[in-house]
C-alpha positions as a printed Julia matrix, in Angstrom:
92×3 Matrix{Float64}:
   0.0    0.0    0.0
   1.79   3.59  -0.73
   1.28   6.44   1.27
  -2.4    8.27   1.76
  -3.18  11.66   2.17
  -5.86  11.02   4.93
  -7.87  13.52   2.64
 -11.6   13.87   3.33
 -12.14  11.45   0.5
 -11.18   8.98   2.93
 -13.94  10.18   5.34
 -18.01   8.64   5.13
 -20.83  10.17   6.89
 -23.0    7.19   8.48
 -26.95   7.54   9.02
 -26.9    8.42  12.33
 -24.57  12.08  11.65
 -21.35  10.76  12.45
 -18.34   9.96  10.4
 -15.78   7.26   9.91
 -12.54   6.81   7.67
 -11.03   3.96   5.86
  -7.01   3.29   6.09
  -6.2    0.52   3.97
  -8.42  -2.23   5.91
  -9.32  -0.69   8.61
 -12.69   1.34   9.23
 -11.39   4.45  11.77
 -14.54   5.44  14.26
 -13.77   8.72  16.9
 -14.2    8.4   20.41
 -14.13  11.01  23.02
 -12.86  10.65  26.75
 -13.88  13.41  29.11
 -11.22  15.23  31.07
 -12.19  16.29  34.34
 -10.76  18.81  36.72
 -11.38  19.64  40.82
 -13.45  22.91  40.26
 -14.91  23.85  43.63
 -14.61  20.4   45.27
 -16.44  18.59  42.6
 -15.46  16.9   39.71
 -16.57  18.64  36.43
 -15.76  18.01  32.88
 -13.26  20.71  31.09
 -12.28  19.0   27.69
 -12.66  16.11  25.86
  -9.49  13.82  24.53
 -10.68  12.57  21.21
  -9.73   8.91  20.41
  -9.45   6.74  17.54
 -11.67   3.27  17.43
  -9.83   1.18  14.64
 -12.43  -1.74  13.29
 -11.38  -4.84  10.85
 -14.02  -6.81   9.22
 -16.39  -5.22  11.57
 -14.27  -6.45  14.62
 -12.81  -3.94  17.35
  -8.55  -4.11  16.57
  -6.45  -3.06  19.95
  -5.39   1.3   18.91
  -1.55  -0.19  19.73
  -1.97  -2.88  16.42
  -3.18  -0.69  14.72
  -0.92   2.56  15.32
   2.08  -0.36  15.01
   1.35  -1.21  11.52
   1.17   2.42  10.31
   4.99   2.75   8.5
   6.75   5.72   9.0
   5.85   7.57   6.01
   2.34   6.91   6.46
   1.83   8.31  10.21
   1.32  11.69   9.0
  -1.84  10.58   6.61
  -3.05   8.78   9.59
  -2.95  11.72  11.6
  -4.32  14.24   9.48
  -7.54  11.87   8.76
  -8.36  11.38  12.77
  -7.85  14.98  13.15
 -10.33  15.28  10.61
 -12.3   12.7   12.35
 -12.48  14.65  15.27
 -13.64  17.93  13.96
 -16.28  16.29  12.03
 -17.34  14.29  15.22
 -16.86  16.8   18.08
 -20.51  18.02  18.07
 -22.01  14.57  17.98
């Protein structure tokens, strides 16, 4: 496989208003993890840390195997599309 652009060509919106990418085999699904902070004595959410969900053949793949097989001149592709992810997917 040669290098991708991780172009919004590689980027799907799905029925229910999100979106999802495609690298090489794998389908690419955001997920965001709140960060909270100790405002006031209570716990309350100041950001979210967006994540990326990497699927094969409809099966969940560990974010390590899948970051691991990413070659060097590919890891910029890969994280220009799950930026692009997570801008599409932030108000969902």
């Amino acid at each position: 496989m040669g290098a991708r652009s991780g172009s919004i060509e590689q980027i799907s919106r799905q029925t229910d208003g999100t979106h999802v990418g495609v690298w090489g085999r794998y389908l690419l699904c955001s997920a965001f993890q709140p960060i909270f902070s100790l405002i006031g004595g209570k716990f309350e959410i100041v950001a979210y840390e967006g994540l990326i969900r990497p699927f094969q053949n409809e099966q969940p793949v560990a974010p390590g195997a899948f970051f691991g097989s990413i070659r060097p001149i590919d890891r910029f592709g890969v994280e220009t599309l799950t930026r692009n992810l997570h801008v599409l997917n932030a108000s969902h």
